[in-house]
PDB file of C-alpha atoms in Angstrom:
ATOM      1  CA  UNK A   1      -2.586   7.218  -8.005  1.00 64.00           C
ATOM      2  CA  UNK A   2      -3.728   3.852  -6.988  1.00 82.00           C
ATOM      3  CA  UNK A   3      -7.395   3.219  -6.889  1.00 93.00           C
ATOM      4  CA  UNK A   4      -7.440  -0.550  -7.100  1.00 97.00           C
ATOM      5  CA  UNK A   5      -5.193  -3.358  -6.305  1.00 98.00           C
ATOM      6  CA  UNK A   6      -5.596  -7.306  -5.909  1.00 98.00           C
ATOM      7  CA  UNK A   7      -4.896  -9.734  -3.472  1.00 98.00           C
ATOM      8  CA  UNK A   8      -5.485 -13.541  -4.986  1.00 96.00           C
ATOM      9  CA  UNK A   9      -3.290 -15.408  -2.881  1.00 95.00           C
ATOM     10  CA  UNK A  10      -4.156 -17.438   0.207  1.00 92.00           C
ATOM     11  CA  UNK A  11      -3.120 -16.523   3.880  1.00 95.00           C
ATOM     12  CA  UNK A  12      -0.666 -19.055   4.280  1.00 95.00           C
ATOM     13  CA  UNK A  13       1.542 -17.727   1.297  1.00 96.00           C
ATOM     14  CA  UNK A  14       1.299 -13.964   3.062  1.00 97.00           C
ATOM     15  CA  UNK A  15       2.261 -15.885   6.456  1.00 97.00           C
ATOM     16  CA  UNK A  16       5.447 -17.414   4.804  1.00 97.00           C
ATOM     17  CA  UNK A  17       6.195 -14.641   2.519  1.00 97.00           C
ATOM     18  CA  UNK A  18       6.421 -12.116   5.558  1.00 98.00           C
ATOM     19  CA  UNK A  19       7.487 -14.888   8.291  1.00 96.00           C
ATOM     20  CA  UNK A  20       4.541 -14.556  10.188  1.00 96.00           C
ATOM     21  CA  UNK A  21       3.129 -16.730  12.866  1.00 92.00           C
ATOM     22  CA  UNK A  22      -0.273 -18.354  11.639  1.00 91.00           C
ATOM     23  CA  UNK A  23      -3.096 -17.117  13.613  1.00 89.00           C
ATOM     24  CA  UNK A  24      -7.022 -17.387  13.053  1.00 89.00           C
ATOM     25  CA  UNK A  25      -7.169 -14.297  10.621  1.00 92.00           C
ATOM     26  CA  UNK A  26      -9.797 -14.574   8.413  1.00 92.00           C
ATOM     27  CA  UNK A  27      -9.387 -13.484   4.440  1.00 94.00           C
ATOM     28  CA  UNK A  28     -10.614 -14.240   1.309  1.00 92.00           C
ATOM     29  CA  UNK A  29      -8.121 -14.093  -1.869  1.00 94.00           C
ATOM     30  CA  UNK A  30      -9.352 -10.816  -4.179  1.00 95.00           C
ATOM     31  CA  UNK A  31      -9.256 -10.171  -7.529  1.00 96.00           C
ATOM     32  CA  UNK A  32     -10.045  -6.227  -6.947  1.00 97.00           C
ATOM     33  CA  UNK A  33      -9.915  -4.617  -4.228  1.00 98.00           C
ATOM     34  CA  UNK A  34     -11.790  -1.585  -3.632  1.00 97.00           C
ATOM     35  CA  UNK A  35     -11.195   1.544  -1.270  1.00 97.00           C
ATOM     36  CA  UNK A  36     -12.982   1.177   2.060  1.00 96.00           C
ATOM     37  CA  UNK A  37     -12.637  -2.614   1.888  1.00 97.00           C
ATOM     38  CA  UNK A  38     -10.881  -4.652   5.008  1.00 97.00           C
ATOM     39  CA  UNK A  39      -7.439  -6.125   3.747  1.00 97.00           C
ATOM     40  CA  UNK A  40      -4.712  -7.368   5.597  1.00 97.00           C
ATOM     41  CA  UNK A  41      -1.749  -5.227   6.336  1.00 98.00           C
ATOM     42  CA  UNK A  42       1.729  -6.091   7.866  1.00 98.00           C
ATOM     43  CA  UNK A  43       2.792  -4.265  10.959  1.00 98.00           C
ATOM     44  CA  UNK A  44       5.421  -5.075  13.470  1.00 96.00           C
ATOM     45  CA  UNK A  45       6.116  -3.878  16.753  1.00 91.00           C
ATOM     46  CA  UNK A  46       8.771  -6.240  17.789  1.00 92.00           C
ATOM     47  CA  UNK A  47       7.685  -8.776  15.004  1.00 94.00           C
ATOM     48  CA  UNK A  48       5.822  -8.860  11.991  1.00 96.00           C
ATOM     49  CA  UNK A  49       1.968  -9.195  12.342  1.00 96.00           C
ATOM     50  CA  UNK A  50      -0.447  -9.293  10.063  1.00 96.00           C
ATOM     51  CA  UNK A  51      -4.210  -7.306  10.596  1.00 95.00           C
ATOM     52  CA  UNK A  52      -7.138  -6.384   8.823  1.00 97.00           C
ATOM     53  CA  UNK A  53      -7.415  -2.738   8.061  1.00 98.00           C
ATOM     54  CA  UNK A  54      -9.420  -0.613   6.259  1.00 98.00           C
ATOM     55  CA  UNK A  55      -8.641   0.878   3.276  1.00 98.00           C
ATOM     56  CA  UNK A  56      -8.434   4.789   3.214  1.00 97.00           C
ATOM     57  CA  UNK A  57      -7.777   7.316   6.256  1.00 97.00           C
ATOM     58  CA  UNK A  58     -10.818   9.119   7.750  1.00 92.00           C
ATOM     59  CA  UNK A  59      -9.615  12.485   8.956  1.00 89.00           C
ATOM     60  CA  UNK A  60     -12.466  14.868  10.591  1.00 84.00           C
ATOM     61  CA  UNK A  61     -12.342  17.344   7.816  1.00 85.00           C
ATOM     62  CA  UNK A  62     -12.505  14.934   4.523  1.00 84.00           C
ATOM     63  CA  UNK A  63     -15.830  13.963   3.543  1.00 84.00           C
ATOM     64  CA  UNK A  64     -13.631  11.277   1.417  1.00 91.00           C
ATOM     65  CA  UNK A  65     -11.584   8.407   2.393  1.00 95.00           C
ATOM     66  CA  UNK A  66      -7.627   9.435   1.535  1.00 96.00           C
ATOM     67  CA  UNK A  67      -6.523   6.097  -0.177  1.00 97.00           C
ATOM     68  CA  UNK A  68      -3.296   7.722  -1.144  1.00 97.00           C
ATOM     69  CA  UNK A  69      -0.682   9.937   0.108  1.00 97.00           C
ATOM     70  CA  UNK A  70       1.702  11.615  -2.050  1.00 97.00           C
ATOM     71  CA  UNK A  71       5.525  10.592  -0.796  1.00 97.00           C
ATOM     72  CA  UNK A  72       7.235  13.084  -1.926  1.00 97.00           C
ATOM     73  CA  UNK A  73       5.019  15.579   1.058  1.00 97.00           C
ATOM     74  CA  UNK A  74       4.711  12.780   3.512  1.00 97.00           C
ATOM     75  CA  UNK A  75       6.774  13.814   6.254  1.00 96.00           C
ATOM     76  CA  UNK A  76       5.366  17.329   6.043  1.00 96.00           C
ATOM     77  CA  UNK A  77       1.250  16.980   5.735  1.00 96.00           C
ATOM     78  CA  UNK A  78      -0.119  16.962   9.150  1.00 95.00           C
ATOM     79  CA  UNK A  79      -2.764  14.016   8.495  1.00 96.00           C
ATOM     80  CA  UNK A  80       0.217  11.626   7.380  1.00 97.00           C
ATOM     81  CA  UNK A  81       3.530  13.210   9.316  1.00 97.00           C
ATOM     82  CA  UNK A  82       2.637  11.239  12.696  1.00 97.00           C
ATOM     83  CA  UNK A  83       2.085   7.831  10.517  1.00 98.00           C
ATOM     84  CA  UNK A  84       5.079   8.248   8.770  1.00 98.00           C
ATOM     85  CA  UNK A  85       7.558   8.522  11.402  1.00 96.00           C
ATOM     86  CA  UNK A  86       5.651   6.023  13.862  1.00 97.00           C
ATOM     87  CA  UNK A  87       3.260   3.793  12.095  1.00 98.00           C
ATOM     88  CA  UNK A  88       4.679   2.606   8.594  1.00 98.00           C
ATOM     89  CA  UNK A  89       3.076  -0.637   7.169  1.00 98.00           C
ATOM     90  CA  UNK A  90       2.990  -3.066   4.385  1.00 98.00           C
ATOM     91  CA  UNK A  91       0.067  -3.785   1.845  1.00 98.00           C
ATOM     92  CA  UNK A  92       0.968  -7.094   0.100  1.00 98.00           C
ATOM     93  CA  UNK A  93      -0.632  -7.361  -3.420  1.00 98.00           C
ATOM     94  CA  UNK A  94      -0.189  -9.188  -6.642  1.00 98.00           C
ATOM     95  CA  UNK A  95      -1.347  -6.569  -8.907  1.00 98.00           C
ATOM     96  CA  UNK A  96      -2.818  -2.714  -8.877  1.00 98.00           C
ATOM     97  CA  UNK A  97      -4.983  -1.270 -11.519  1.00 97.00           C
ATOM     98  CA  UNK A  98      -4.603   2.144 -13.439  1.00 96.00           C
ATOM     99  CA  UNK A  99      -6.980   3.337 -16.007  1.00 94.00           C
ATOM    100  CA  UNK A 100      -4.969   4.235 -19.486  1.00 94.00           C
ATOM    101  CA  UNK A 101      -6.413   6.765 -21.699  1.00 91.00           C
ATOM    102  CA  UNK A 102      -6.917   5.736 -24.853  1.00 91.00           C
ATOM    103  CA  UNK A 103      -8.640   8.059 -27.001  1.00 91.00           C
ATOM    104  CA  UNK A 104     -12.027   9.196 -25.636  1.00 93.00           C
ATOM    105  CA  UNK A 105     -12.035   5.920 -23.634  1.00 94.00           C
ATOM    106  CA  UNK A 106     -10.234   4.967 -20.419  1.00 93.00           C
ATOM    107  CA  UNK A 107      -8.995   1.041 -20.133  1.00 95.00           C
ATOM    108  CA  UNK A 108      -8.386  -0.895 -17.161  1.00 95.00           C
ATOM    109  CA  UNK A 109      -4.788  -1.919 -17.090  1.00 96.00           C
ATOM    110  CA  UNK A 110      -3.728  -4.453 -14.276  1.00 97.00           C
ATOM    111  CA  UNK A 111       0.183  -4.151 -13.756  1.00 97.00           C
ATOM    112  CA  UNK A 112       2.514  -5.904 -11.561  1.00 97.00           C
ATOM    113  CA  UNK A 113       6.287  -6.579 -11.363  1.00 96.00           C
ATOM    114  CA  UNK A 114       7.318  -9.190 -13.538  1.00 95.00           C
ATOM    115  CA  UNK A 115       8.436 -11.992 -11.770  1.00 94.00           C
ATOM    116  CA  UNK A 116       7.432 -11.243  -8.360  1.00 95.00           C
ATOM    117  CA  UNK A 117       4.358 -13.095  -6.811  1.00 96.00           C
ATOM    118  CA  UNK A 118       3.619 -11.124  -3.807  1.00 98.00           C
ATOM    119  CA  UNK A 119       5.020  -7.430  -3.585  1.00 98.00           C
ATOM    120  CA  UNK A 120       5.223  -4.871  -0.908  1.00 98.00           C
ATOM    121  CA  UNK A 121       3.374  -1.757  -1.153  1.00 98.00           C
ATOM    122  CA  UNK A 122       4.833   1.288   1.198  1.00 98.00           C
ATOM    123  CA  UNK A 123       1.816   2.283   3.488  1.00 98.00           C
ATOM    124  CA  UNK A 124       0.809   4.231   6.770  1.00 98.00           C
ATOM    125  CA  UNK A 125      -1.822   3.437   9.014  1.00 98.00           C
ATOM    126  CA  UNK A 126      -3.423   5.276  11.730  1.00 98.00           C
ATOM    127  CA  UNK A 127      -6.746   5.211  14.119  1.00 96.00           C
ATOM    128  CA  UNK A 128     -10.182   6.601  13.431  1.00 95.00           C
ATOM    129  CA  UNK A 129     -13.671   6.321  14.781  1.00 91.00           C
ATOM    130  CA  UNK A 130     -16.753   5.504  12.620  1.00 87.00           C
ATOM    131  CA  UNK A 131     -19.687   7.956  13.293  1.00 86.00           C
ATOM    132  CA  UNK A 132     -21.148   5.410  16.373  1.00 90.00           C
ATOM    133  CA  UNK A 133     -17.631   6.304  17.989  1.00 90.00           C
ATOM    134  CA  UNK A 134     -16.378   2.937  17.353  1.00 93.00           C
ATOM    135  CA  UNK A 135     -12.500   2.944  16.721  1.00 95.00           C
ATOM    136  CA  UNK A 136     -10.810   1.370  13.427  1.00 96.00           C
ATOM    137  CA  UNK A 137      -7.476   1.303  12.181  1.00 97.00           C
ATOM    138  CA  UNK A 138      -7.161   2.235   8.343  1.00 98.00           C
ATOM    139  CA  UNK A 139      -4.350   2.911   6.008  1.00 98.00           C
ATOM    140  CA  UNK A 140      -3.271   4.851   3.003  1.00 98.00           C
ATOM    141  CA  UNK A 141      -1.259   3.698  -0.128  1.00 98.00           C
ATOM    142  CA  UNK A 142       2.152   6.092  -0.995  1.00 98.00           C
ATOM    143  CA  UNK A 143       2.580   7.113  -4.601  1.00 98.00           C
ATOM    144  CA  UNK A 144       5.365   8.233  -6.237  1.00 97.00           C
ATOM    145  CA  UNK A 145       6.266   9.029 -10.012  1.00 96.00           C
ATOM    146  CA  UNK A 146       5.551   6.322 -12.225  1.00 96.00           C
ATOM    147  CA  UNK A 147       8.457   4.292 -13.659  1.00 94.00           C
ATOM    148  CA  UNK A 148       9.212   5.197 -17.643  1.00 93.00           C
ATOM    149  CA  UNK A 149       7.376   1.849 -18.515  1.00 90.00           C
ATOM    150  CA  UNK A 150       4.712   2.610 -16.825  1.00 93.00           C
ATOM    151  CA  UNK A 151       4.141   6.676 -17.297  1.00 93.00           C
ATOM    152  CA  UNK A 152       1.812   6.361 -20.512  1.00 92.00           C
ATOM    153  CA  UNK A 153      -0.539   4.236 -18.466  1.00 95.00           C
ATOM    154  CA  UNK A 154      -0.411   6.980 -15.455  1.00 94.00           C
ATOM    155  CA  UNK A 155       2.154   9.544 -14.183  1.00 94.00           C
ATOM    156  CA  UNK A 156       1.710   7.990 -10.364  1.00 96.00           C
ATOM    157  CA  UNK A 157       2.193   4.709  -9.242  1.00 97.00           C
ATOM    158  CA  UNK A 158       2.327   2.846  -5.550  1.00 98.00           C
ATOM    159  CA  UNK A 159       5.712   2.821  -3.561  1.00 98.00           C
ATOM    160  CA  UNK A 160       6.686  -0.752  -3.988  1.00 97.00           C
ATOM    161  CA  UNK A 161       9.664  -1.628  -1.596  1.00 97.00           C
ATOM    162  CA  UNK A 162      12.254  -4.045  -2.328  1.00 96.00           C
ATOM    163  CA  UNK A 163      12.614  -6.890  -0.027  1.00 95.00           C
ATOM    164  CA  UNK A 164      15.838  -5.457   1.777  1.00 95.00           C
ATOM    165  CA  UNK A 165      13.981  -2.068   2.066  1.00 97.00           C
ATOM    166  CA  UNK A 166      10.946  -4.402   3.848  1.00 98.00           C
ATOM    167  CA  UNK A 167      12.443  -4.789   7.174  1.00 97.00           C
ATOM    168  CA  UNK A 168      13.732  -1.078   7.575  1.00 97.00           C
ATOM    169  CA  UNK A 169      10.244   0.140   6.776  1.00 98.00           C
ATOM    170  CA  UNK A 170       8.265  -1.741   9.105  1.00 98.00           C
ATOM    171  CA  UNK A 171      10.754  -0.860  11.831  1.00 97.00           C
ATOM    172  CA  UNK A 172       9.317   2.068  13.342  1.00 95.00           C
ATOM    173  CA  UNK A 173      11.962   2.853  15.712  1.00 95.00           C
ATOM    174  CA  UNK A 174      13.864   3.981  12.423  1.00 95.00           C
ATOM    175  CA  UNK A 175      13.672   7.594  12.400  1.00 94.00           C
ATOM    176  CA  UNK A 176      16.250   8.632   9.550  1.00 96.00           C
ATOM    177  CA  UNK A 177      14.058  10.665   6.954  1.00 96.00           C
ATOM    178  CA  UNK A 178      15.908  10.804   4.274  1.00 95.00           C
ATOM    179  CA  UNK A 179      16.699   6.946   3.979  1.00 96.00           C
ATOM    180  CA  UNK A 180      12.929   6.402   4.350  1.00 97.00           C
ATOM    181  CA  UNK A 181      11.912   8.919   1.717  1.00 96.00           C
ATOM    182  CA  UNK A 182      15.329   7.445  -0.635  1.00 96.00           C
ATOM    183  CA  UNK A 183      13.108   4.106  -0.613  1.00 96.00           C
ATOM    184  CA  UNK A 184      10.054   6.667  -2.557  1.00 96.00           C
ATOM    185  CA  UNK A 185      11.012   5.742  -6.008  1.00 91.00           C
ATOM    186  CA  UNK A 186       9.542   3.666  -9.191  1.00 93.00           C
ATOM    187  CA  UNK A 187       9.828  -0.024  -8.737  1.00 91.00           C
ATOM    188  CA  UNK A 188      13.024  -0.442 -10.969  1.00 89.00           C
ATOM    189  CA  UNK A 189      12.131  -4.167 -13.157  1.00 88.00           C
ATOM    190  CA  UNK A 190      10.099  -5.070 -15.519  1.00 92.00           C
ATOM    191  CA  UNK A 191       6.304  -4.984 -15.638  1.00 95.00           C
ATOM    192  CA  UNK A 192       3.573  -7.079 -16.792  1.00 95.00           C
ATOM    193  CA  UNK A 193       0.376  -4.775 -18.167  1.00 95.00           C
ATOM    194  CA  UNK A 194      -2.564  -6.467 -18.517  1.00 94.00           C
TER     195      UNK A 194
END
């Protein structure tokens, strides 16, 4: 589960980090991003592009937003299968949040891979229509079993891509399902937990 994340950096840093030509996109850094908010997402249709998208799939059969997708079943679930094969994206983040149960309380923890300023969460995107019939694009975050150092907080975590895998993930002509699903593991490294 990943119900909040942060992107407290500026657009110039994102353009540099993902080798994207600067454009007139507007976004202010955010310490806490909530489902349904609109944030920058990296896509690639020949070159990396930064696009604003809403967080949460809005399929007609569900009254609530689908903000996460289990990576283990993403290639078989009808809601996600097409996007997994054809509309993969990266959600840039500087940290994510989980709630740790401590006795009767739940404590919000801010988590990030140590030594990485901006990391890449694996995501999928698709097109939807709002109640007025206006089309918009939205993304969902892929999750996997949590790293050993994080399991005490929550059993799931977002899929964090290595830099080496980012290009493959964004290349939607790449269809090797076993190779793509091989990326769905906890990021191997140290974590900062606050």
